Amino acid sequence: MRTPDMRSPEARARPPLSVVIGAGGTGGHIYPGLALADALRRAVPGAVVSFVGTERGLETRLIPDAGYRLHTVDMIPFDPSLGAKRYLLPAALVKSGAQCRAILRAQGAQVAVGMGGYPSAPVIVGARMAGLPSLIHESNAVPGRANRFAARLTPNIAVAFDRSREHLPGGERAHTTGMPIAAPLAALDRAALRAEARREFGVPEAARTLLFNGGSLGAARLTEAAVGLAARWRHRGDVHMLIKTGPAALDETRRRLTEAGADAVARAVPYLDRMDLAYAAADLVVCRAGSATVAELAATGVPAVLVPYPHAPGDHQTHNARVLSDAGAGLLLSDGETTAARLAELVGPLLADPARLAAMSGAADPGPHARAADLLAERVIQLTHRTPHLEYA
């Protein structure tokens, strides 16, 4: 017997929630977009969520692997270093915006979301062309060029950090939702997962774990310093190093570790698809200061040495890092200072001082990050004039 549909006639007639998210380039924009997409599906079962990106970024792998459809458009970076090509930006934006308008219509989208980065700007332009509501999320303490532009095209702005407001047009109307992070990280119990995580990464029972995380593509400076540090510590049995290199540097890093006799104390991996395990295993992280990484560290309470990428637009990674260093949850180290010798001086005493590591962990302020994906999803759904609190599964 067929179960009667108890919803109101209006609810039965309502089309499925359809949202298109612009996110691409690096994991710092893609992973928060995926966290939002998952939250939308939790909030409205049956929601249709797809992404817009380009054919050049990590989105071509990460988004399909996560089970979402990726539409690609023709867009170039908002980057002054392009030289004369930067004069093509207005034409490229009009073209990619028209492409996004067609995608939005084909998907029956009710709202468009830009998660920052140059692939997301055309989505906001396309929404403006199509007359659809849109929202941008700014993940960095100092916004990038794409969102500073897109903020002029939508009244709906969300930010990960309060200090972003002063740098965005219309920032006074922004809502601080935090940074959307994956559900396993938002609910991470490091202590409960620690034994499993250490087994996964082959960490000796009594060893302290030092994680090097250079971001979604790795970081040559961090990898170079990690290899040098592993060579210095190659005879230590009380330390284990996990080095995320990115795929391009993996083979060379492994070769150098072997030649230095350091492959017993350090393990190089191209990706860390289970960041919950990586953070649970780690006693200390040496990392770049992308906004997603900073939010994950704040939410999970992993102590960190933060090495901001020196060429980030507006030096936004330094501003991101100060969210943790000002709170006492992390230490700030310049890129130029990040050598094996300096890390040995800085990291060695930290790893030998569990009380200080615990204090740094306790100083981390999770803020709204653990709930950010759901908060942002609620705001997106409200733009479609739905009532998300009634539709949560």
Tab-separated table of N, CA and C in Angstrom, residues 20-21 49-55 59 63 68-73 103-104 106-107:
chain	number	residue	atom	x	y	z
A	20	VAL	N	23.763	25.940	-7.089
A	20	VAL	CA	25.023	25.844	-7.836
A	20	VAL	C	26.084	26.610	-7.061
A	21	ILE	N	27.211	25.956	-6.805
A	21	ILE	CA	28.295	26.514	-6.001
A	21	ILE	C	29.519	26.736	-6.890
A	49	VAL	N	22.701	19.620	-5.886
A	49	VAL	CA	23.818	20.542	-5.711
A	49	VAL	C	24.880	20.222	-6.746
A	50	SER	N	25.315	21.228	-7.483
A	50	SER	CA	26.396	21.044	-8.453
A	50	SER	C	27.369	22.203	-8.328
A	51	PHE	N	28.499	22.060	-8.995
A	51	PHE	CA	29.588	23.024	-8.863
A	51	PHE	C	29.982	23.594	-10.220
A	52	VAL	N	30.557	24.799	-10.148
A	52	VAL	CA	31.184	25.429	-11.303
A	52	VAL	C	32.652	25.660	-10.974
A	53	GLY	N	33.513	25.304	-11.920
A	53	GLY	CA	34.944	25.551	-11.782
A	53	GLY	C	35.563	25.683	-13.154
A	54	THR	N	36.855	25.505	-13.223
A	54	THR	CA	37.547	25.516	-14.519
A	54	THR	C	38.230	24.164	-14.708
A	55	GLU	N	38.881	24.002	-15.824
A	55	GLU	CA	39.570	22.743	-16.114
A	55	GLU	C	41.004	22.753	-15.609
A	59	GLU	N	39.606	21.165	-8.618
A	59	GLU	CA	38.199	20.794	-8.651
A	59	GLU	C	37.909	19.660	-9.626
A	63	ILE	N	35.984	17.407	-6.785
A	63	ILE	CA	34.521	17.509	-6.793
A	63	ILE	C	33.868	16.242	-7.332
A	68	TYR	N	29.822	14.934	-6.673
A	68	TYR	CA	29.065	16.070	-7.185
A	68	TYR	C	29.426	16.350	-8.642
A	69	ARG	N	28.469	16.899	-9.346
A	69	ARG	CA	28.696	17.244	-10.757
A	69	ARG	C	29.472	18.555	-10.855
A	70	LEU	N	30.449	18.591	-11.752
A	70	LEU	CA	31.240	19.797	-11.989
A	70	LEU	C	30.988	20.310	-13.396
A	71	HIS	N	30.567	21.571	-13.498
A	71	HIS	CA	30.471	22.278	-14.770
A	71	HIS	C	31.716	23.156	-14.901
A	72	THR	N	32.313	23.198	-16.062
A	72	THR	CA	33.492	24.046	-16.228
A	72	THR	C	33.188	25.212	-17.158
A	73	VAL	N	33.815	26.345	-16.861
A	73	VAL	CA	33.650	27.553	-17.651
A	73	VAL	C	35.024	28.112	-17.998
A	103	ILE	N	24.153	27.575	-17.233
A	103	ILE	CA	24.227	26.439	-16.297
A	103	ILE	C	23.156	26.564	-15.231
A	104	LEU	N	22.988	27.751	-14.675
A	104	LEU	CA	21.984	27.971	-13.640
A	104	LEU	C	20.585	27.650	-14.153
A	106	ALA	N	19.837	25.668	-16.743
A	106	ALA	CA	19.741	24.240	-17.034
A	106	ALA	C	19.559	23.414	-15.771
A	107	GLN	N	20.161	23.862	-14.668
A	107	GLN	CA	20.060	23.143	-13.406
A	107	GLN	C	18.792	23.493	-12.631
